[in-house]
Amino acid sequence: MLSRRGLLATAALWPLPAILPARAASDTIKLGVLPFGTASWEAAVIKARKLDEANGFTLELVKLAGNDAARIAFQGNRLDTIVGDLIWAARLRSEGRNVKFLPYSTTEGAVMVPADSPIKGLKDLSGKRLGVAGGALDKSWVLLKAQGRETGDIDLEHNAQLAFGAPPLLAQKLETGELDAALLYWQYCARLEAKGFKRLISADDVMRAFGAKGAVSLIGYLFEGETVDQRPEAVKGFARASRTAKDILANEPEAWSIVRPLMAAEDDATFEVLKRDFLAGVPRRSVDAERADGEQIFSTLVRTGGEQLVGTGKTLPPNLYLDATGKG
């Protein structure tokens, strides 16, 4: 089952100063956002509360159709930052791009099953119809397969009936009984939980099984190193504004009125689970702790996913993480 972490504590991943006095926002940070992506939630708070102006930059949102479009736009230098995953950031660095990773969220997906499902553990997926979002090289799928093999419970590739597909389609098929279980992204897990479905095993559970000491931020804001070097104050301001927006959402319930129109939450139950899981995923640990666990997970993916997943790198590249001051 998904571990229940409390809502945002006062402890932060990095010690960030309070909002700075408003000053001229002379630099623009272009952030790529996806339909219903949570980066747009945080960005809405930043704009509504003028956190960008208070921190010396102007936030410009660029709406994108999906992850592929976001990656293309970022690599084509049409954006300053997107939310992307740690593994892709590491792969870009191993290919020669000086990408920096600012942890954004520890919330990950899970294997979902109906409330009355007889499936109680990984081994019970033998012979069952299992949907997998994100494709055969999705990091959560690679880790889940590895856990099944290394615990001796099950070889999911050969013993389960697999169906790869888009998350909304797989969630629908799970609801209609066409699937017995589905590995889905966290937002879809939250929506299903609000309808009575339950988590069989979460990505967080799997990462801890492979040695992670805490909740790992596999998702972060990506910046080009050149942006960090040439526009350090804007990047630092963005980091402060991001953190402040999370603090506001954690401590001011009324601030969710800014976000709710973006959440596609059709009822209060769905809204509350999405809100809970978003806040539970706010990073709280130091960069050193993040990197130590990131190394552990990366080494597992190197061993189980190989070059096709992680590229040629065998360890996380040095200076991959970006701290809140904008330094590597």
Coordinates of C-alpha atoms in Angstrom, one line a residue:
M1 CA 0.0 0.0 0.0
L2 CA 1.1 3.6 -0.6
S3 CA 2.8 5.0 2.5
R4 CA 0.9 7.8 4.0
R5 CA 3.2 10.8 4.4
G6 CA 1.8 13.7 6.3
L7 CA 1.1 17.0 4.6
L8 CA 3.8 19.5 4.2
A9 CA 5.9 20.0 7.3
T10 CA 7.8 23.1 8.1
A11 CA 11.0 21.4 7.2
A12 CA 12.1 22.1 3.7
L13 CA 14.3 20.4 1.2
W14 CA 16.5 23.5 1.2
P15 CA 16.5 26.5 3.6
L16 CA 14.8 29.1 1.5
P17 CA 14.3 32.8 2.5
A18 CA 10.9 34.4 2.8
I19 CA 9.4 36.1 -0.2
L20 CA 11.6 39.0 -1.2
P21 CA 10.3 42.5 -1.4
A22 CA 8.7 43.2 -4.8
R23 CA 11.1 44.5 -7.4
A24 CA 11.3 44.9 -11.1
A25 CA 10.9 41.5 -12.8
S26 CA 13.5 42.0 -15.5
D27 CA 13.9 38.4 -16.6
T28 CA 11.4 35.9 -17.9
I29 CA 11.4 32.2 -17.1
K30 CA 9.4 30.2 -19.7
L31 CA 7.9 27.1 -18.1
G32 CA 6.4 24.4 -20.3
V33 CA 3.2 22.9 -18.8
L34 CA 1.0 20.0 -19.8
P35 CA -2.8 19.7 -19.8
F36 CA -3.8 18.8 -16.2
G37 CA -0.1 18.6 -15.2
T38 CA 0.6 19.6 -11.6
A39 CA 3.3 22.2 -12.7
S40 CA 0.4 24.3 -13.9
W41 CA -1.1 24.1 -10.4
E42 CA 2.0 25.5 -8.8
A43 CA 2.4 28.1 -11.6
A44 CA -1.2 29.3 -11.0
V45 CA -0.4 30.1 -7.4
I46 CA 2.9 31.8 -8.4
K47 CA 1.0 34.1 -10.8
A48 CA -2.0 34.7 -8.6
R49 CA 0.1 35.7 -5.6
K50 CA 2.7 37.5 -7.8
L51 CA 5.5 35.4 -6.4
D52 CA 7.4 35.8 -9.7
E53 CA 7.4 39.6 -9.4
A54 CA 8.4 39.3 -5.7
N55 CA 11.4 37.2 -6.7
G56 CA 12.6 39.3 -9.5
F57 CA 11.4 37.5 -12.6
T58 CA 8.3 37.0 -14.8
L59 CA 6.9 33.5 -15.2
E60 CA 5.6 32.8 -18.7
L61 CA 3.6 29.6 -19.2
V62 CA 3.9 27.7 -22.5
K63 CA 1.1 25.1 -23.0
L64 CA 2.3 21.8 -24.5
A65 CA 0.3 18.8 -25.8
G66 CA 2.3 16.1 -24.0
N67 CA 5.6 14.8 -22.7
D68 CA 7.2 14.4 -26.1
A69 CA 6.4 17.9 -27.0
A70 CA 7.8 19.1 -23.8
R71 CA 11.1 17.3 -24.3
I72 CA 11.4 18.5 -27.9
A73 CA 10.7 22.1 -26.8
F74 CA 13.2 21.9 -24.0
Q75 CA 16.0 20.3 -26.1
G76 CA 15.3 23.0 -28.8
N77 CA 15.9 25.7 -26.2
R78 CA 12.4 27.1 -26.7
L79 CA 11.8 26.8 -22.9
D80 CA 13.8 27.6 -19.8
T81 CA 12.4 24.7 -17.8
I82 CA 10.0 21.8 -17.8
V83 CA 9.1 19.1 -15.3
G84 CA 11.0 16.0 -16.3
D85 CA 12.3 12.8 -14.7
L86 CA 15.7 12.2 -13.1
I87 CA 16.6 9.3 -15.4
W88 CA 16.1 11.4 -18.6
A89 CA 18.0 14.3 -17.1
A90 CA 20.9 11.9 -16.2
R91 CA 20.8 10.5 -19.7
L92 CA 21.0 13.9 -21.3
R93 CA 24.0 14.7 -19.2
S94 CA 25.7 11.5 -20.2
E95 CA 25.1 12.5 -23.8
G96 CA 26.9 15.9 -23.2
R97 CA 24.1 18.3 -22.3
N98 CA 24.7 20.2 -19.0
V99 CA 21.2 19.7 -17.6
K100 CA 20.4 20.5 -14.0
F101 CA 17.7 18.8 -11.9
L102 CA 15.7 20.7 -9.2
P103 CA 13.6 18.2 -7.2
Y104 CA 9.9 18.8 -7.7
S105 CA 7.9 15.9 -6.3
T106 CA 8.4 12.5 -4.7
T107 CA 4.8 11.4 -5.5
E108 CA 4.9 8.4 -7.9
G109 CA 2.4 5.9 -9.3
A110 CA 1.2 2.5 -8.1
V111 CA -0.4 -0.7 -9.1
M112 CA -4.1 -0.3 -8.6
V113 CA -6.7 -3.0 -8.1
P114 CA -10.4 -3.1 -7.3
A115 CA -11.4 -2.9 -3.6
D116 CA -12.6 -6.5 -3.6
S117 CA -9.7 -7.9 -5.7
P118 CA -8.2 -11.3 -4.6
I119 CA -4.8 -9.9 -5.7
K120 CA -2.9 -9.3 -2.5
G121 CA 0.7 -9.2 -3.7
L122 CA 3.0 -9.3 -6.7
K123 CA 2.9 -13.1 -7.0
D124 CA -0.9 -12.9 -7.3
L125 CA -0.5 -11.1 -10.6
S126 CA 0.4 -14.4 -12.3
G127 CA -2.0 -15.0 -15.1
K128 CA -3.8 -11.8 -14.5
R129 CA -4.4 -8.9 -16.9
L130 CA -2.0 -6.1 -16.0
G131 CA -2.1 -2.7 -17.6
V132 CA 1.1 -0.7 -17.7
A133 CA 1.2 3.0 -18.4
G134 CA 4.2 4.6 -20.0
G135 CA 5.5 1.8 -22.2
A136 CA 8.0 -1.0 -21.8
L137 CA 10.8 1.3 -20.6
D138 CA 8.9 3.3 -18.0
K139 CA 11.1 3.5 -14.9
S140 CA 8.3 2.3 -12.6
W141 CA 7.6 -0.7 -14.7
V142 CA 11.3 -1.6 -14.9
L143 CA 11.6 -1.3 -11.1
L144 CA 8.4 -3.4 -10.6
K145 CA 9.7 -6.1 -12.9
A146 CA 13.0 -6.1 -11.1
Q147 CA 11.4 -6.5 -7.7
G148 CA 9.3 -9.4 -8.9
R149 CA 12.3 -11.2 -10.2
E150 CA 14.7 -10.5 -7.4
T151 CA 12.2 -11.5 -4.6
G152 CA 11.4 -14.6 -6.6
D153 CA 7.7 -13.8 -6.5
I154 CA 7.0 -13.5 -10.2
D155 CA 8.5 -12.8 -13.6
L156 CA 5.9 -10.3 -14.7
E157 CA 7.0 -10.1 -18.3
H158 CA 6.2 -13.8 -18.8
N159 CA 3.6 -14.6 -16.1
A160 CA 1.2 -11.7 -16.4
Q161 CA -1.0 -10.8 -19.3
L162 CA 0.4 -7.4 -20.2
A163 CA -1.4 -4.5 -21.9
F164 CA 0.6 -1.3 -22.5
G165 CA -1.4 1.9 -23.1
A166 CA -2.2 5.5 -22.3
P167 CA -3.1 6.0 -18.6
P168 CA -6.7 7.2 -19.1
L169 CA -7.5 4.2 -21.3
L170 CA -6.0 1.7 -18.8
A171 CA -7.8 3.4 -15.9
Q172 CA -11.1 3.0 -17.8
K173 CA -10.4 -0.6 -18.6
L174 CA -9.6 -1.3 -14.9
E175 CA -12.9 0.3 -14.0
T176 CA -14.9 -1.8 -16.5
G177 CA -13.2 -5.0 -15.4
E178 CA -11.2 -5.5 -18.6
L179 CA -8.1 -5.4 -16.6
D180 CA -7.3 -7.0 -13.2
A181 CA -4.7 -4.5 -12.2
A182 CA -2.9 -1.5 -13.7
L183 CA 0.4 0.3 -13.0
L184 CA -0.6 4.0 -13.4
Y185 CA 0.7 7.5 -12.8
W186 CA -0.2 9.0 -9.5
Q187 CA -3.0 11.3 -10.6
Y188 CA -4.9 8.4 -12.1
C189 CA -4.2 6.4 -9.0
A190 CA -5.8 9.2 -6.9
R191 CA -8.8 9.4 -9.1
L192 CA -9.3 5.6 -8.8
E193 CA -8.8 5.7 -5.1
A194 CA -11.6 8.2 -4.8
K195 CA -13.8 5.7 -6.6
G196 CA -12.9 2.9 -4.1
F197 CA -10.0 1.2 -5.8
K198 CA -6.9 0.4 -3.7
R199 CA -3.1 0.5 -4.1
L200 CA -1.5 -2.9 -4.3
I201 CA 2.1 -1.6 -4.3
S202 CA 3.5 1.8 -5.0
A203 CA 6.6 3.0 -6.8
D204 CA 7.8 4.3 -3.4
D205 CA 7.5 0.9 -1.9
V206 CA 9.5 -0.6 -4.7
M207 CA 12.2 2.1 -4.4
R208 CA 12.5 1.4 -0.7
A209 CA 12.8 -2.3 -1.4
F210 CA 15.9 -1.5 -3.5
G211 CA 17.5 0.5 -0.7
A212 CA 16.1 4.0 -0.8
K213 CA 16.2 5.5 2.7
G214 CA 13.3 8.0 2.1
A215 CA 10.9 9.3 -0.5
V216 CA 12.9 9.9 -3.7
S217 CA 12.2 12.9 -6.1
L218 CA 12.3 11.2 -9.5
I219 CA 10.5 14.3 -10.9
G220 CA 12.1 17.7 -11.1
Y221 CA 12.4 21.0 -12.9
L222 CA 15.1 20.7 -15.6
F223 CA 17.3 23.6 -16.5
E224 CA 20.1 23.9 -19.0
G225 CA 23.4 24.6 -17.2
E226 CA 23.9 27.6 -19.5
T227 CA 20.7 29.1 -18.1
V228 CA 21.8 28.6 -14.6
D229 CA 25.2 30.1 -15.3
Q230 CA 24.0 33.1 -17.3
R231 CA 20.8 33.9 -15.4
P232 CA 21.5 32.8 -11.8
E233 CA 19.2 35.3 -10.1
A234 CA 16.2 34.4 -12.3
V235 CA 16.8 30.7 -11.5
K236 CA 17.2 31.3 -7.8
G237 CA 14.0 33.4 -7.9
F238 CA 12.1 30.6 -9.6
A239 CA 13.3 28.1 -7.0
R240 CA 12.1 30.4 -4.2
A241 CA 8.8 31.1 -5.9
S242 CA 8.2 27.3 -6.4
R243 CA 8.9 26.5 -2.8
T244 CA 6.7 29.4 -1.5
A245 CA 3.8 28.2 -3.7
K246 CA 4.0 24.8 -2.2
D247 CA 4.1 26.3 1.3
I248 CA 1.0 28.3 0.5
L249 CA -0.9 25.3 -0.8
A250 CA 0.1 23.4 2.3
N251 CA -0.8 26.0 4.8
E252 CA -3.6 28.0 3.3
P253 CA -6.6 25.8 2.3
E254 CA -8.3 28.7 0.6
A255 CA -5.4 28.9 -1.9
W256 CA -6.7 25.7 -3.5
S257 CA -9.5 27.7 -5.1
I258 CA -6.8 29.0 -7.4
V259 CA -5.9 25.4 -8.4
R260 CA -9.1 23.5 -8.4
P261 CA -10.3 24.7 -11.9
L262 CA -7.1 23.2 -13.3
M263 CA -7.5 19.8 -11.6
A264 CA -10.4 18.2 -13.5
A265 CA -11.6 16.9 -10.2
E266 CA -15.2 16.0 -10.8
D267 CA -16.1 15.6 -7.2
D268 CA -14.9 16.5 -3.7
A269 CA -13.5 13.0 -3.0
T270 CA -11.3 13.2 -6.1
F271 CA -10.2 16.7 -5.2
E272 CA -9.2 15.7 -1.7
V273 CA -7.2 12.7 -2.8
L274 CA -5.4 14.7 -5.5
K275 CA -4.7 17.5 -3.0
R276 CA -3.4 15.0 -0.4
D277 CA -1.1 13.2 -2.7
F278 CA 0.3 16.4 -4.2
L279 CA 1.2 17.8 -0.8
A280 CA 2.6 14.4 0.3
G281 CA 5.1 14.6 -2.6
V282 CA 6.7 17.9 -1.7
P283 CA 10.4 17.2 -1.3
R284 CA 11.7 17.6 2.2
R285 CA 15.3 16.2 2.1
S286 CA 18.7 17.6 1.4
V287 CA 20.3 17.4 -2.0
D288 CA 22.9 14.9 -0.5
A289 CA 20.1 12.6 0.7
E290 CA 18.3 12.9 -2.6
R291 CA 21.4 12.1 -4.6
A292 CA 22.3 9.1 -2.4
D293 CA 18.9 7.5 -3.0
G294 CA 18.9 8.6 -6.6
E295 CA 22.2 6.7 -7.1
Q296 CA 20.7 3.6 -5.5
I297 CA 17.7 3.7 -7.9
F298 CA 19.8 4.5 -10.9
S299 CA 22.1 1.6 -10.3
T300 CA 19.1 -0.7 -10.2
L301 CA 17.8 0.7 -13.4
V302 CA 21.3 0.3 -15.1
R303 CA 21.2 -3.3 -14.0
T304 CA 17.6 -4.1 -15.0
G305 CA 16.8 -1.6 -17.8
G306 CA 20.2 -1.3 -19.4
E307 CA 21.5 1.2 -21.9
Q308 CA 18.1 1.4 -23.7
L309 CA 16.6 3.0 -20.6
V310 CA 19.4 5.0 -19.0
G311 CA 21.9 5.5 -21.8
T312 CA 25.6 5.0 -21.5
G313 CA 26.0 6.3 -18.0
K314 CA 26.6 3.8 -15.2
T315 CA 26.1 6.3 -12.3
L316 CA 24.3 9.6 -11.9
P317 CA 26.5 12.3 -13.4
P318 CA 28.3 14.7 -11.1
N319 CA 26.7 18.1 -10.4
L320 CA 23.3 16.9 -11.8
Y321 CA 21.3 18.4 -8.9
L322 CA 20.6 22.0 -8.6
D323 CA 20.3 23.5 -5.2
A324 CA 18.0 26.4 -4.3
T325 CA 20.7 29.0 -4.7
G326 CA 21.0 28.0 -8.4
K327 CA 24.5 26.5 -7.9
G328 CA 25.4 22.9 -9.0

